[in-house]
Short mmCIF file of C-alpha atoms and ligand atoms in Angstrom, two decimals:
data_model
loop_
_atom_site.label_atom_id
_atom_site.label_comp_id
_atom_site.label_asym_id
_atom_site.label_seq_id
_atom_site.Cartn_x
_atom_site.Cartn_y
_atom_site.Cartn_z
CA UNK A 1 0.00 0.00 0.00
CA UNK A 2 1.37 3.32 -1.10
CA UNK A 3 2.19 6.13 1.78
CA UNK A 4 -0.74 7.83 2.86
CA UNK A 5 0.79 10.75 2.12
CA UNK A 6 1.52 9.71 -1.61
CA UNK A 7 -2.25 8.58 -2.05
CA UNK A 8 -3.83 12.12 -0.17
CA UNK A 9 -1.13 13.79 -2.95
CA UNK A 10 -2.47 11.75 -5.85
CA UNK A 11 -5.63 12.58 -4.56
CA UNK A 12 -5.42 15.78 -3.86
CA UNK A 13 -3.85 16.65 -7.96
CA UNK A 14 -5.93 14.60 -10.05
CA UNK A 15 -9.29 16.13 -11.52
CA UNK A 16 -12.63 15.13 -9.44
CA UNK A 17 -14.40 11.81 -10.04
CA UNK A 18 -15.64 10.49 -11.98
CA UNK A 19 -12.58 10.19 -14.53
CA UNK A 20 -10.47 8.33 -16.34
CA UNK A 21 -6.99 7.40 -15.09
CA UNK A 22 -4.16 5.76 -16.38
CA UNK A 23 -1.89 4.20 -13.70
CA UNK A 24 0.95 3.74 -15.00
CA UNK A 25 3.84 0.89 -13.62
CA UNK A 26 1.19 0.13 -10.77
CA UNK A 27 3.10 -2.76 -9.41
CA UNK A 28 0.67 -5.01 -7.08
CA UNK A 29 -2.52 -2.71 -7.88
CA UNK A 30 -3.16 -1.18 -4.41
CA UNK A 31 -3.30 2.62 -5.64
CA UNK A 32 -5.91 1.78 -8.71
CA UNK A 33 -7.88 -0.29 -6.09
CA UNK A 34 -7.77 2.90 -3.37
CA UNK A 35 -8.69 5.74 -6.71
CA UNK A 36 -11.63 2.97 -8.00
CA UNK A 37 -12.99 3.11 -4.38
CA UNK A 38 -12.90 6.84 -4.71
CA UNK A 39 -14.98 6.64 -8.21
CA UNK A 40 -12.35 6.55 -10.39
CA UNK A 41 -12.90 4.89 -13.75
CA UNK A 42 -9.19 3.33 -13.21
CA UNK A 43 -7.06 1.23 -16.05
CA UNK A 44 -3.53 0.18 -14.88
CA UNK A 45 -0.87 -1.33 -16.23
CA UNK A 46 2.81 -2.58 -15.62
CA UNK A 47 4.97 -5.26 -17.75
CA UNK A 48 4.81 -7.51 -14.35
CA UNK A 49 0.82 -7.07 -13.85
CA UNK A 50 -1.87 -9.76 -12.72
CA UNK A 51 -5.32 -9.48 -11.54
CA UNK A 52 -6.79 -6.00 -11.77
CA UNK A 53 -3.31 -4.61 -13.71
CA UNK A 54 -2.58 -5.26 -17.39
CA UNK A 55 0.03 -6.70 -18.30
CA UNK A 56 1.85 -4.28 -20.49
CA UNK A 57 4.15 -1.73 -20.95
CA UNK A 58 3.26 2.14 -21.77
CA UNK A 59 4.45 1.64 -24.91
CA UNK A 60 2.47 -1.33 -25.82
CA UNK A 61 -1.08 0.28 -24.25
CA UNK A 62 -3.69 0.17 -27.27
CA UNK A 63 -4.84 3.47 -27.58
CA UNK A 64 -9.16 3.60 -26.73
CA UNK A 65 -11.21 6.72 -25.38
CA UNK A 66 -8.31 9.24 -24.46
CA UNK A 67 -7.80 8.99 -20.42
CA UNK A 68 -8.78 12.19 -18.43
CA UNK A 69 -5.44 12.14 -16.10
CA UNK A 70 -2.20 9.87 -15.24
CA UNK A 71 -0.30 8.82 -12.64
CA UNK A 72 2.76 7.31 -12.15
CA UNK A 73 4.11 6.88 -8.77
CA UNK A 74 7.53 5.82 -8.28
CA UNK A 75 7.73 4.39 -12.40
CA UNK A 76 8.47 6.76 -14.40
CA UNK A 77 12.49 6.43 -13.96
CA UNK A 78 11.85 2.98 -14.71
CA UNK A 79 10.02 3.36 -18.16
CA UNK A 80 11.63 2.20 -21.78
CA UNK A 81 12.34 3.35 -23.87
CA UNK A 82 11.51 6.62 -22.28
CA UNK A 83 11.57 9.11 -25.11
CA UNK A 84 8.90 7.13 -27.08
CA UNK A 85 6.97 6.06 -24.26
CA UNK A 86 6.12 9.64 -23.28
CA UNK A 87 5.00 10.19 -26.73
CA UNK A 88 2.43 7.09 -26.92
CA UNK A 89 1.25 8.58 -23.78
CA UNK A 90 0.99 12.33 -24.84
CA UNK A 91 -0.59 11.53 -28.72
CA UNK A 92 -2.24 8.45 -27.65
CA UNK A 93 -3.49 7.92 -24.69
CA UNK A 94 -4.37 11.06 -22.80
CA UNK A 95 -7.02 13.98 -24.29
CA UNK A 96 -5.09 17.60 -24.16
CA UNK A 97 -5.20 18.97 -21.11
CA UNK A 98 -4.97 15.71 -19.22
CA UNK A 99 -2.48 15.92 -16.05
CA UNK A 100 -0.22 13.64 -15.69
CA UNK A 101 0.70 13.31 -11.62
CA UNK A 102 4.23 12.20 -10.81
CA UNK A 103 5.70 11.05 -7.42
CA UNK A 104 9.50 10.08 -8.30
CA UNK A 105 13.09 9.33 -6.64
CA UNK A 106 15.45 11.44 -7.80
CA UNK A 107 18.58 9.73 -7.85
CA UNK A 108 20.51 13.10 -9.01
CA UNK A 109 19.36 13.97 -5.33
CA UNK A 110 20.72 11.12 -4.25
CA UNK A 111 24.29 11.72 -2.33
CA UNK A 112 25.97 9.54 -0.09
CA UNK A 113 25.08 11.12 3.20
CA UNK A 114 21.52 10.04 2.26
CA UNK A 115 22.59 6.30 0.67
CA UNK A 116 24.84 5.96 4.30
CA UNK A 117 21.45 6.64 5.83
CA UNK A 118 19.41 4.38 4.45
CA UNK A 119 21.86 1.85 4.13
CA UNK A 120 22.32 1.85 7.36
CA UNK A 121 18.85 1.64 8.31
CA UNK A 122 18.09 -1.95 6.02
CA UNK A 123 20.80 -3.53 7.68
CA UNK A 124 23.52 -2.94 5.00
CA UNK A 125 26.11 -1.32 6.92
CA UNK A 126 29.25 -3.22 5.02
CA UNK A 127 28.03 -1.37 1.46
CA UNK A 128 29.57 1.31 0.11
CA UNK A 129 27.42 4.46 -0.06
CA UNK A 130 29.60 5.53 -2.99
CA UNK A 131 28.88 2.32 -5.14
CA UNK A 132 25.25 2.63 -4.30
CA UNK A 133 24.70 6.09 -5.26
CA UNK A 134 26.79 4.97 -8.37
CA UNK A 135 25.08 2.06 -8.88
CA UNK A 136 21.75 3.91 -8.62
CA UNK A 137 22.62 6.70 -11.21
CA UNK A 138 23.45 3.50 -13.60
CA UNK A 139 20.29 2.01 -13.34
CA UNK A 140 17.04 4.75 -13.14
CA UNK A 141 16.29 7.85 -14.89
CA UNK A 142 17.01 11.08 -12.59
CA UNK A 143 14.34 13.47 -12.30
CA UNK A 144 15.73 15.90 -14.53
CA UNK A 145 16.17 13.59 -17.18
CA UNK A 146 12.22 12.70 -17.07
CA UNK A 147 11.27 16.36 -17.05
CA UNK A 148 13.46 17.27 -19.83
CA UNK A 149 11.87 14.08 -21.69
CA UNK A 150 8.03 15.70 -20.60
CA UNK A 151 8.86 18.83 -21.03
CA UNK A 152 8.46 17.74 -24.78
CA UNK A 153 4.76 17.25 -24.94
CA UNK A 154 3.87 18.34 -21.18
CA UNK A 155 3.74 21.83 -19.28
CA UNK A 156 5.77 20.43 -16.18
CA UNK A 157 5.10 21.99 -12.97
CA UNK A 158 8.09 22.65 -10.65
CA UNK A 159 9.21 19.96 -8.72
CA UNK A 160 8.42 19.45 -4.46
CA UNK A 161 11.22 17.77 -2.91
CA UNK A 162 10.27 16.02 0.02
CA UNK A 163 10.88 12.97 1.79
CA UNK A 164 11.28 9.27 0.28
CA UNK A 165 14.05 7.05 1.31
CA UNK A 166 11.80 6.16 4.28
CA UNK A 167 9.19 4.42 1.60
CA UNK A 168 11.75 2.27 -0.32
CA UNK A 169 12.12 -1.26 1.82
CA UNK A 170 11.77 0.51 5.82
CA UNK A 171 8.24 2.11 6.44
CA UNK A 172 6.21 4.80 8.34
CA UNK A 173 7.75 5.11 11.41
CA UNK A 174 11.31 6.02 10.10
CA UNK A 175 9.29 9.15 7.73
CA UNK A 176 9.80 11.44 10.40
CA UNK A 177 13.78 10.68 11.02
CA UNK A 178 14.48 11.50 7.37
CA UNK A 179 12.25 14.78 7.65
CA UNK A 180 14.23 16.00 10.68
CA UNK A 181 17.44 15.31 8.74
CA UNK A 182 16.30 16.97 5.64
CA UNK A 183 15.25 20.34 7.46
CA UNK A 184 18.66 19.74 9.18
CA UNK A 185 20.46 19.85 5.86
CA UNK A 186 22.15 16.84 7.00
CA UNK A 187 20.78 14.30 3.86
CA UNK A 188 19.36 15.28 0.77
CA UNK A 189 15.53 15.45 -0.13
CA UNK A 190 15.22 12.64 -2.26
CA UNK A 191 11.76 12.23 -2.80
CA UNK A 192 10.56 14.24 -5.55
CA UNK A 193 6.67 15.63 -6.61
CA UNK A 194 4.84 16.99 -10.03
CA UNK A 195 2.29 17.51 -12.20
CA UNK A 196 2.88 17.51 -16.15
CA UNK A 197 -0.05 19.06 -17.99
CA UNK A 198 -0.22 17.58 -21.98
CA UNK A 199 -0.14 20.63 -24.20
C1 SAM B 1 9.31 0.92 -8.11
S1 SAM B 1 7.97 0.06 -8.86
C2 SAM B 1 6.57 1.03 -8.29
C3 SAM B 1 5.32 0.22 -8.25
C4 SAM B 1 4.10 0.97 -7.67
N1 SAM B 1 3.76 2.13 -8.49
C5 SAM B 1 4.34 1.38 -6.25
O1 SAM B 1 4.38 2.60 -5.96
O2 SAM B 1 4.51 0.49 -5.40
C6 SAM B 1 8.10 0.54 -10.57
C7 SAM B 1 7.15 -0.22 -11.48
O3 SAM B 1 7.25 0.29 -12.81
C8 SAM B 1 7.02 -0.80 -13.68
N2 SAM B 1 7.49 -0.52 -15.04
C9 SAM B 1 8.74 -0.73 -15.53
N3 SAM B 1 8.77 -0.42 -16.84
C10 SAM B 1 7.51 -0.01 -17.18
C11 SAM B 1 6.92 0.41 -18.41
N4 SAM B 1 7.63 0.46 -19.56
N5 SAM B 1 5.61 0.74 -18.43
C12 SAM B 1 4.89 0.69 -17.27
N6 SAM B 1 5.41 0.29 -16.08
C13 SAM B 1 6.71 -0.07 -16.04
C14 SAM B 1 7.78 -1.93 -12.99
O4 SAM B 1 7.38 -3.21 -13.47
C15 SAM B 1 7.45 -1.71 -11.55
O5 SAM B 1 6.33 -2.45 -11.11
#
């Protein structure tokens, strides 16, 4: 189950219900089953999906009555090819207008104050925060790299840092440690919020 934070921000930037939304990368299904119970007309999708969540990637999603709104919550840095994918999306599959809400880790953010952190707190003390960070860069899309990628068919809002280590493998209760170290400047805000409007 997402954050309750991340669902009351979904929430909160996607047009009232009834509409209809495109989750996109929606993993085990939980946020299109919380936005269907809030009268949302949902259709998700992710190359791994079963049950309620198709089994494709953006790029393969037949295009059908253009989707009101997006979201895409923690997938977008995984999505490939990128480049083309965003264009299926924005010519295909939304109507102008549509938003398209994005809750992202920004590994540019990403330094290794924050990976000693969170390494730390899994239980990975012996790994190199360095090789992590690196190894991170290597394998996701930084958040500039999707904006600059949106920015091509999208009016992209500015970005919110916040907080997001604290959702990847640990949980609630460690949100408001990474908070107090954030407004400390002692890690990075990693966590990373906005809304792309198709032009
Ligand atoms: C970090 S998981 C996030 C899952 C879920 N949104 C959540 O918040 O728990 C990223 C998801 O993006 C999916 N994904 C990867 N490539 C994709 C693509 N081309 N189109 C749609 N989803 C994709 C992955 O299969 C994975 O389930």
């Amino acid at each position: 189950m997402p954050a309750p934070d991340a669902i009351a921000y979904v929430r909160a930037a996607l047009p009232p219900a009834p509409a209809r939304v495109l989750e996109i990368g929606a993993g085990d299904g939980a946020l299109a089953q919380v936005l269907r119970g809030a009268g949302y007309d949902v259709t998700a999708i992710d190359p791994v999906g079963e049950g309620d969540v198709l089994p494709v990637p953006l790029l393969e999603l037949a295009p059908s009555e253009p989707f009101d709104a997006a979201v895409a919550m923690t997938s977008l840095h995984h999505v490939e090819p990128l480049e083309a994918s965003l264009c299926h999306l924005a010519e295909r599959l939304l109507r102008p207008g549509a938003r398209l809400v994005v809750d992202e880790y920004d590994v540019a953010a990403l330094d290794e104050r924050a990976a000693r952190w969170w390494l730390d707190k899994v239980g990975k003390q012996d790994e190199d925060p360095a090789h992590f960070v690196a190894h991170m860069r290597d394998h996701i899309a930084s958040v500039p790299r999707l904006r600059e990628a949106l920015a091509v068919h999208f009016d992209v809002s500015e970005p919110v840092p916040g907080a997001y280590l604290y959702r990847h493998k640990l949980g609630l209760e460690h949100r408001a440690e990474e908070e107090r170290l954030i407004a400390a400047g002692e890690i990075p805000a990693t966590g990373s919020r906005f809304i792309a409007i198709r032009r």
